[in-house]
């Protein structure tokens, strides 16, 4: 599976050692491709003992269902043991500082840390203070690199390429780390990315995020001839003020319904990183339609997270 980079010269050299995975932005094309290739290889055959004897710490300061479970399954499929710490069940709740927590946990002979935090940059801070790989499982509004990798993997399985595809990303772009990671990845591989949402959730400046990225406030325009339709949730938890007049108005203008989806190509795929709010950003009939690859995204997430852990913690993978 080739992602077909738009400009192979950009970061196109063979992958260097990857000490941490903090975002897609710092990765070159070759590194991204190597992770995608490894996930594809694991689909055919997973080396069950690759991480035998390793212990992965899952440190989640923010709610997560899919991502935490997915990392846990991925680590175990490679033979690793996991230790899971969530904000509601630890001293994190009592206000223990981030670095104090990490220093304490380091004493537990940890081989890698997978971390989610409400503050952008928190995993990068931890990475500077530990001698094991740190994987960002979502930091504030910054990045969610494994989501973008699993999205790319899913697109490639259905479309065979990324270059030249018309990808509509619809919803709360402003607060979305999923959108940011996808923007870095999709633009780097030559997709035509159309961002769409209400102006308050999609500043015009996003159009200069990267080459190939455009902004529209009209859903029909974003959907017209799209190959991939990626729908995002409204991130209420990151809003301190009202960003749109009412949910009803949002639904009227931006909800991806079966009727509106007809503007996209008949073979367009529909994606959503979850959690989905049916009836708000996406119609239930769209979420369950044959065009929806939402459940497959979850399955592919395990393969991608296996590839990431193998590459960072295992460091024993021969590159395809
Ligand atoms: N699960 C994704 C994230 O953690 C998307 C979302 O929460 O809406 O960013």
GROMACS .gro file of C-alpha atoms and ligand atoms in nm:
model
  329
    1UNK     CA    1   0.000   0.000   0.000
    2UNK     CA    2   0.161   0.319  -0.117
    3UNK     CA    3   0.039   0.654   0.007
    4UNK     CA    4   0.197   0.814  -0.301
    5UNK     CA    5   0.364   1.121  -0.163
    6UNK     CA    6   0.308   1.445  -0.349
    7UNK     CA    7   0.671   1.547  -0.314
    8UNK     CA    8   0.892   1.251  -0.233
    9UNK     CA    9   1.181   1.485  -0.157
   10UNK     CA   10   1.008   1.622   0.150
   11UNK     CA   11   1.125   1.398   0.432
   12UNK     CA   12   1.155   1.120   0.180
   13UNK     CA   13   1.479   0.974   0.308
   14UNK     CA   14   1.479   0.637   0.482
   15UNK     CA   15   1.329   0.654   0.829
   16UNK     CA   16   1.557   0.750   1.115
   17UNK     CA   17   1.512   0.608   1.462
   18UNK     CA   18   1.191   0.739   1.612
   19UNK     CA   19   1.245   0.811   1.983
   20UNK     CA   20   0.887   0.928   2.053
   21UNK     CA   21   0.563   0.981   1.860
   22UNK     CA   22   0.446   1.325   1.967
   23UNK     CA   23   0.270   1.428   1.647
   24UNK     CA   24   0.251   1.387   1.271
   25UNK     CA   25   0.401   1.730   1.206
   26UNK     CA   26   0.763   1.627   1.283
   27UNK     CA   27   0.742   1.307   1.076
   28UNK     CA   28   0.875   1.272   0.724
   29UNK     CA   29   0.692   1.088   0.451
   30UNK     CA   30   0.920   0.786   0.481
   31UNK     CA   31   0.850   0.753   0.853
   32UNK     CA   32   0.477   0.770   0.803
   33UNK     CA   33   0.494   0.521   0.517
   34UNK     CA   34   0.705   0.283   0.727
   35UNK     CA   35   0.445   0.286   1.004
   36UNK     CA   36   0.165   0.223   0.754
   37UNK     CA   37   0.362  -0.060   0.595
   38UNK     CA   38   0.432  -0.216   0.933
   39UNK     CA   39   0.061  -0.206   1.020
   40UNK     CA   40  -0.015  -0.375   0.687
   41UNK     CA   41   0.247  -0.642   0.760
   42UNK     CA   42   0.093  -0.700   1.106
   43UNK     CA   43  -0.245  -0.748   0.938
   44UNK     CA   44  -0.096  -1.049   0.762
   45UNK     CA   45   0.108  -1.170   1.056
   46UNK     CA   46   0.156  -1.025   1.403
   47UNK     CA   47   0.477  -1.113   1.587
   48UNK     CA   48   0.317  -1.220   1.912
   49UNK     CA   49   0.632  -1.216   2.120
   50UNK     CA   50   0.791  -0.899   1.988
   51UNK     CA   51   0.732  -0.706   2.309
   52UNK     CA   52   0.743  -1.003   2.548
   53UNK     CA   53   0.875  -0.890   2.884
   54UNK     CA   54   0.796  -0.522   2.812
   55UNK     CA   55   0.564  -0.313   3.026
   56UNK     CA   56   0.367  -0.029   2.869
   57UNK     CA   57   0.217   0.243   3.085
   58UNK     CA   58  -0.116   0.382   2.968
   59UNK     CA   59  -0.145   0.722   3.136
   60UNK     CA   60  -0.481   0.882   3.057
   61UNK     CA   61  -0.563   1.221   3.204
   62UNK     CA   62  -0.866   1.261   2.977
   63UNK     CA   63  -1.159   1.036   2.899
   64UNK     CA   64  -1.102   0.771   2.636
   65UNK     CA   65  -1.277   0.453   2.532
   66UNK     CA   66  -1.145   0.353   2.191
   67UNK     CA   67  -0.790   0.483   2.212
   68UNK     CA   68  -0.699   0.341   2.552
   69UNK     CA   69  -0.853   0.001   2.480
   70UNK     CA   70  -0.693  -0.005   2.139
   71UNK     CA   71  -0.344   0.061   2.278
   72UNK     CA   72  -0.403  -0.202   2.544
   73UNK     CA   73  -0.507  -0.466   2.291
   74UNK     CA   74  -0.218  -0.367   2.062
   75UNK     CA   75   0.041  -0.396   2.340
   76UNK     CA   76  -0.092  -0.733   2.450
   77UNK     CA   77  -0.105  -0.870   2.097
   78UNK     CA   78   0.267  -0.807   2.080
   79UNK     CA   79   0.321  -0.985   2.410
   80UNK     CA   80   0.363  -0.678   2.634
   81UNK     CA   81   0.210  -0.622   2.973
   82UNK     CA   82   0.012  -0.300   3.034
   83UNK     CA   83  -0.039  -0.082   3.341
   84UNK     CA   84  -0.333   0.152   3.308
   85UNK     CA   85  -0.370   0.472   3.508
   86UNK     CA   86  -0.663   0.707   3.458
   87UNK     CA   87  -0.728   1.044   3.618
   88UNK     CA   88  -1.024   0.925   3.819
   89UNK     CA   89  -0.840   0.639   3.987
   90UNK     CA   90  -0.505   0.776   4.099
   91UNK     CA   91  -0.316   1.056   4.269
   92UNK     CA   92  -0.355   1.250   3.947
   93UNK     CA   93  -0.698   1.343   4.087
   94UNK     CA   94  -0.534   1.468   4.406
   95UNK     CA   95  -0.328   1.710   4.205
   96UNK     CA   96   0.003   1.526   4.183
   97UNK     CA   97   0.208   1.711   3.925
   98UNK     CA   98   0.258   1.550   3.587
   99UNK     CA   99   0.631   1.504   3.627
  100UNK     CA  100   0.600   1.372   3.985
  101UNK     CA  101   0.360   1.110   3.858
  102UNK     CA  102   0.596   1.014   3.579
  103UNK     CA  103   0.900   0.994   3.809
  104UNK     CA  104   0.705   0.769   4.047
  105UNK     CA  105   0.589   0.543   3.769
  106UNK     CA  106   0.936   0.523   3.619
  107UNK     CA  107   1.037   0.324   3.922
  108UNK     CA  108   0.802   0.051   3.798
  109UNK     CA  109   1.039  -0.050   3.516
  110UNK     CA  110   0.831   0.090   3.234
  111UNK     CA  111   0.941   0.039   2.872
  112UNK     CA  112   0.710   0.293   2.711
  113UNK     CA  113   0.444   0.550   2.797
  114UNK     CA  114   0.121   0.610   2.605
  115UNK     CA  115  -0.029   0.934   2.722
  116UNK     CA  116  -0.342   1.146   2.680
  117UNK     CA  117  -0.372   1.490   2.840
  118UNK     CA  118  -0.599   1.794   2.812
  119UNK     CA  119  -0.297   2.026   2.770
  120UNK     CA  120  -0.128   2.058   2.434
  121UNK     CA  121   0.240   1.971   2.472
  122UNK     CA  122   0.207   1.760   2.789
  123UNK     CA  123   0.347   1.443   2.622
  124UNK     CA  124   0.639   1.647   2.485
  125UNK     CA  125   0.716   1.770   2.837
  126UNK     CA  126   0.715   1.415   2.971
  127UNK     CA  127   0.931   1.297   2.680
  128UNK     CA  128   1.202   1.543   2.784
  129UNK     CA  129   1.218   1.389   3.131
  130UNK     CA  130   1.209   1.016   3.071
  131UNK     CA  131   1.439   0.774   2.895
  132UNK     CA  132   1.163   0.560   2.743
  133UNK     CA  133   0.952   0.627   2.431
  134UNK     CA  134   0.643   0.845   2.477
  135UNK     CA  135   0.342   0.810   2.245
  136UNK     CA  136   0.094   1.095   2.229
  137UNK     CA  137  -0.259   0.951   2.249
  138UNK     CA  138  -0.414   1.298   2.213
  139UNK     CA  139  -0.299   1.624   2.374
  140UNK     CA  140  -0.549   1.908   2.402
  141UNK     CA  141  -0.615   2.069   2.066
  142UNK     CA  142  -0.268   1.983   1.938
  143UNK     CA  143  -0.235   1.635   1.785
  144UNK     CA  144  -0.366   1.280   1.790
  145UNK     CA  145  -0.108   1.111   1.566
  146UNK     CA  146  -0.225   0.751   1.587
  147UNK     CA  147  -0.576   0.861   1.482
  148UNK     CA  148  -0.438   1.022   1.166
  149UNK     CA  149  -0.228   0.714   1.094
  150UNK     CA  150  -0.526   0.480   1.131
  151UNK     CA  151  -0.735   0.714   0.918
  152UNK     CA  152  -0.470   0.709   0.645
  153UNK     CA  153  -0.446   0.330   0.671
  154UNK     CA  154  -0.825   0.302   0.632
  155UNK     CA  155  -0.833   0.540   0.335
  156UNK     CA  156  -0.554   0.345   0.166
  157UNK     CA  157  -0.736   0.015   0.212
  158UNK     CA  158  -1.039   0.157   0.034
  159UNK     CA  159  -0.889   0.394  -0.219
  160UNK     CA  160  -0.538   0.259  -0.270
  161UNK     CA  161  -0.389   0.609  -0.262
  162UNK     CA  162  -0.409   0.944  -0.085
  163UNK     CA  163  -0.257   1.172  -0.349
  164UNK     CA  164  -0.525   1.355  -0.543
  165UNK     CA  165  -0.816   1.240  -0.326
  166UNK     CA  166  -1.078   1.496  -0.228
  167UNK     CA  167  -1.115   1.473   0.148
  168UNK     CA  168  -1.387   1.674   0.324
  169UNK     CA  169  -1.333   1.724   0.698
  170UNK     CA  170  -1.652   1.857   0.853
  171UNK     CA  171  -1.731   1.988   1.201
  172UNK     CA  172  -1.548   2.147   1.489
  173UNK     CA  173  -1.208   2.195   1.328
  174UNK     CA  174  -1.088   2.459   1.573
  175UNK     CA  175  -1.086   2.233   1.878
  176UNK     CA  176  -0.992   1.911   1.699
  177UNK     CA  177  -0.653   1.746   1.742
  178UNK     CA  178  -0.778   1.479   1.500
  179UNK     CA  179  -0.820   1.747   1.232
  180UNK     CA  180  -0.473   1.888   1.293
  181UNK     CA  181  -0.297   1.552   1.273
  182UNK     CA  182  -0.495   1.463   0.963
  183UNK     CA  183  -0.413   1.795   0.802
  184UNK     CA  184  -0.042   1.733   0.844
  185UNK     CA  185  -0.064   1.381   0.710
  186UNK     CA  186  -0.310   1.423   0.424
  187UNK     CA  187  -0.153   1.741   0.291
  188UNK     CA  188   0.193   1.584   0.307
  189UNK     CA  189   0.065   1.298   0.089
  190UNK     CA  190  -0.097   1.526  -0.165
  191UNK     CA  191  -0.469   1.512  -0.082
  192UNK     CA  192  -0.704   1.798  -0.163
  193UNK     CA  193  -0.843   1.870   0.186
  194UNK     CA  194  -1.158   2.079   0.223
  195UNK     CA  195  -1.238   2.194   0.573
  196UNK     CA  196  -1.598   2.282   0.652
  197UNK     CA  197  -1.780   2.406   0.962
  198UNK     CA  198  -1.933   2.720   1.106
  199UNK     CA  199  -1.693   3.021   1.093
  200UNK     CA  200  -1.665   3.026   1.474
  201UNK     CA  201  -1.529   2.669   1.466
  202UNK     CA  202  -1.321   2.712   1.154
  203UNK     CA  203  -1.108   3.026   1.135
  204UNK     CA  204  -1.025   3.124   0.776
  205UNK     CA  205  -0.654   3.102   0.867
  206UNK     CA  206  -0.679   2.721   0.844
  207UNK     CA  207  -0.664   2.764   0.465
  208UNK     CA  208  -0.292   2.842   0.500
  209UNK     CA  209  -0.226   2.545   0.731
  210UNK     CA  210  -0.056   2.349   0.454
  211UNK     CA  211  -0.060   2.324   0.073
  212UNK     CA  212  -0.375   2.159  -0.061
  213UNK     CA  213  -0.595   2.274   0.229
  214UNK     CA  214  -0.901   2.494   0.167
  215UNK     CA  215  -1.183   2.630   0.383
  216UNK     CA  216  -1.553   2.653   0.303
  217UNK     CA  217  -1.853   2.735   0.518
  218UNK     CA  218  -2.094   2.563   0.279
  219UNK     CA  219  -2.142   2.192   0.333
  220UNK     CA  220  -2.252   2.127  -0.026
  221UNK     CA  221  -1.927   2.276  -0.150
  222UNK     CA  222  -1.718   2.055   0.080
  223UNK     CA  223  -1.909   1.742  -0.015
  224UNK     CA  224  -1.921   1.799  -0.392
  225UNK     CA  225  -1.735   1.508  -0.554
  226UNK     CA  226  -1.562   1.411  -0.227
  227UNK     CA  227  -1.389   1.072  -0.211
  228UNK     CA  228  -1.363   1.075   0.168
  229UNK     CA  229  -1.601   1.241   0.414
  230UNK     CA  230  -1.458   1.274   0.763
  231UNK     CA  231  -1.703   1.397   1.025
  232UNK     CA  232  -1.594   1.543   1.360
  233UNK     CA  233  -1.772   1.587   1.692
  234UNK     CA  234  -1.834   1.928   1.848
  235UNK     CA  235  -1.583   1.937   2.133
  236UNK     CA  236  -1.800   2.098   2.400
  237UNK     CA  237  -1.545   2.014   2.670
  238UNK     CA  238  -1.293   2.253   2.510
  239UNK     CA  239  -1.534   2.546   2.482
  240UNK     CA  240  -1.558   2.814   2.748
  241UNK     CA  241  -1.816   3.017   2.559
  242UNK     CA  242  -2.091   2.949   2.307
  243UNK     CA  243  -1.946   2.896   1.959
  244UNK     CA  244  -2.276   2.861   1.772
  245UNK     CA  245  -2.630   2.977   1.838
  246UNK     CA  246  -2.800   2.641   1.883
  247UNK     CA  247  -2.757   2.272   1.818
  248UNK     CA  248  -3.064   2.283   1.595
  249UNK     CA  249  -2.901   2.544   1.372
  250UNK     CA  250  -2.579   2.343   1.358
  251UNK     CA  251  -2.772   2.033   1.254
  252UNK     CA  252  -2.958   2.226   0.989
  253UNK     CA  253  -2.642   2.362   0.830
  254UNK     CA  254  -2.371   2.104   0.894
  255UNK     CA  255  -2.511   1.763   0.989
  256UNK     CA  256  -2.403   1.501   0.733
  257UNK     CA  257  -2.734   1.336   0.643
  258UNK     CA  258  -2.804   1.071   0.378
  259UNK     CA  259  -2.954   1.336   0.156
  260UNK     CA  260  -2.649   1.560   0.172
  261UNK     CA  261  -2.408   1.271   0.130
  262UNK     CA  262  -2.541   1.229  -0.225
  263UNK     CA  263  -2.328   1.531  -0.319
  264UNK     CA  264  -2.016   1.323  -0.257
  265UNK     CA  265  -1.898   1.056  -0.501
  266UNK     CA  266  -2.116   0.744  -0.494
  267UNK     CA  267  -1.815   0.545  -0.376
  268UNK     CA  268  -1.716   0.798  -0.108
  269UNK     CA  269  -1.631   0.654   0.232
  270UNK     CA  270  -1.756   0.810   0.556
  271UNK     CA  271  -1.527   0.831   0.857
  272UNK     CA  272  -1.559   0.949   1.218
  273UNK     CA  273  -1.297   0.918   1.495
  274UNK     CA  274  -1.567   0.869   1.762
  275UNK     CA  275  -1.736   0.928   1.987
  276UNK     CA  276  -2.021   1.003   1.745
  277UNK     CA  277  -2.321   1.207   1.841
  278UNK     CA  278  -2.583   1.062   1.608
  279UNK     CA  279  -2.836   1.315   1.495
  280UNK     CA  280  -2.595   1.605   1.551
  281UNK     CA  281  -2.283   1.601   1.330
  282UNK     CA  282  -2.385   1.278   1.153
  283UNK     CA  283  -2.718   1.116   1.068
  284UNK     CA  284  -2.770   0.768   1.211
  285UNK     CA  285  -2.849   0.641   0.860
  286UNK     CA  286  -2.509   0.768   0.739
  287UNK     CA  287  -2.321   0.621   1.034
  288UNK     CA  288  -2.473   0.279   0.960
  289UNK     CA  289  -2.467   0.298   0.579
  290UNK     CA  290  -2.254   0.070   0.360
  291UNK     CA  291  -2.037   0.376   0.290
  292UNK     CA  292  -1.945   0.405   0.657
  293UNK     CA  293  -1.602   0.267   0.752
  294UNK     CA  294  -1.629   0.385   1.111
  295UNK     CA  295  -1.610   0.039   1.268
  296UNK     CA  296  -1.321  -0.054   1.045
  297UNK     CA  297  -1.134   0.255   1.168
  298UNK     CA  298  -1.151   0.107   1.518
  299UNK     CA  299  -1.013  -0.228   1.396
  300UNK     CA  300  -0.736  -0.060   1.201
  301UNK     CA  301  -0.650   0.143   1.511
  302UNK     CA  302  -0.519  -0.171   1.678
  303UNK     CA  303  -0.287  -0.250   1.385
  304UNK     CA  304  -0.154   0.105   1.374
  305UNK     CA  305  -0.091   0.111   1.749
  306UNK     CA  306   0.087  -0.224   1.724
  307UNK     CA  307   0.309  -0.075   1.453
  308UNK     CA  308   0.382   0.233   1.664
  309UNK     CA  309   0.466   0.032   1.976
  310UNK     CA  310   0.678  -0.211   1.775
  311UNK     CA  311   0.871   0.069   1.614
  312UNK     CA  312   0.925   0.274   1.928
  313UNK     CA  313   0.942   0.019   2.207
  314UNK     CA  314   1.049  -0.286   2.012
  315UNK     CA  315   1.292  -0.114   1.781
  316UNK     CA  316   1.347  -0.456   1.628
  317UNK     CA  317   1.143  -0.425   1.315
  318UNK     CA  318   1.321  -0.463   0.985
  319UNK     CA  319   1.173  -0.199   0.757
  320UNK     CA  320   0.991  -0.329   0.454
  321LIG     N1  321  -1.159   1.068   2.010
  321LIG     C1  322  -1.109   1.186   1.942
  321LIG     C2  323  -1.016   1.263   2.031
  321LIG     O1  324  -0.980   1.215   2.137
  321LIG     C3  325  -1.216   1.270   1.885
  321LIG     C4  326  -1.319   1.322   1.980
  321LIG     O2  327  -1.304   1.311   2.102
  321LIG     O3  328  -1.417   1.380   1.930
  321LIG     O4  329  -0.975   1.371   1.996
   0.00000   0.00000   0.00000
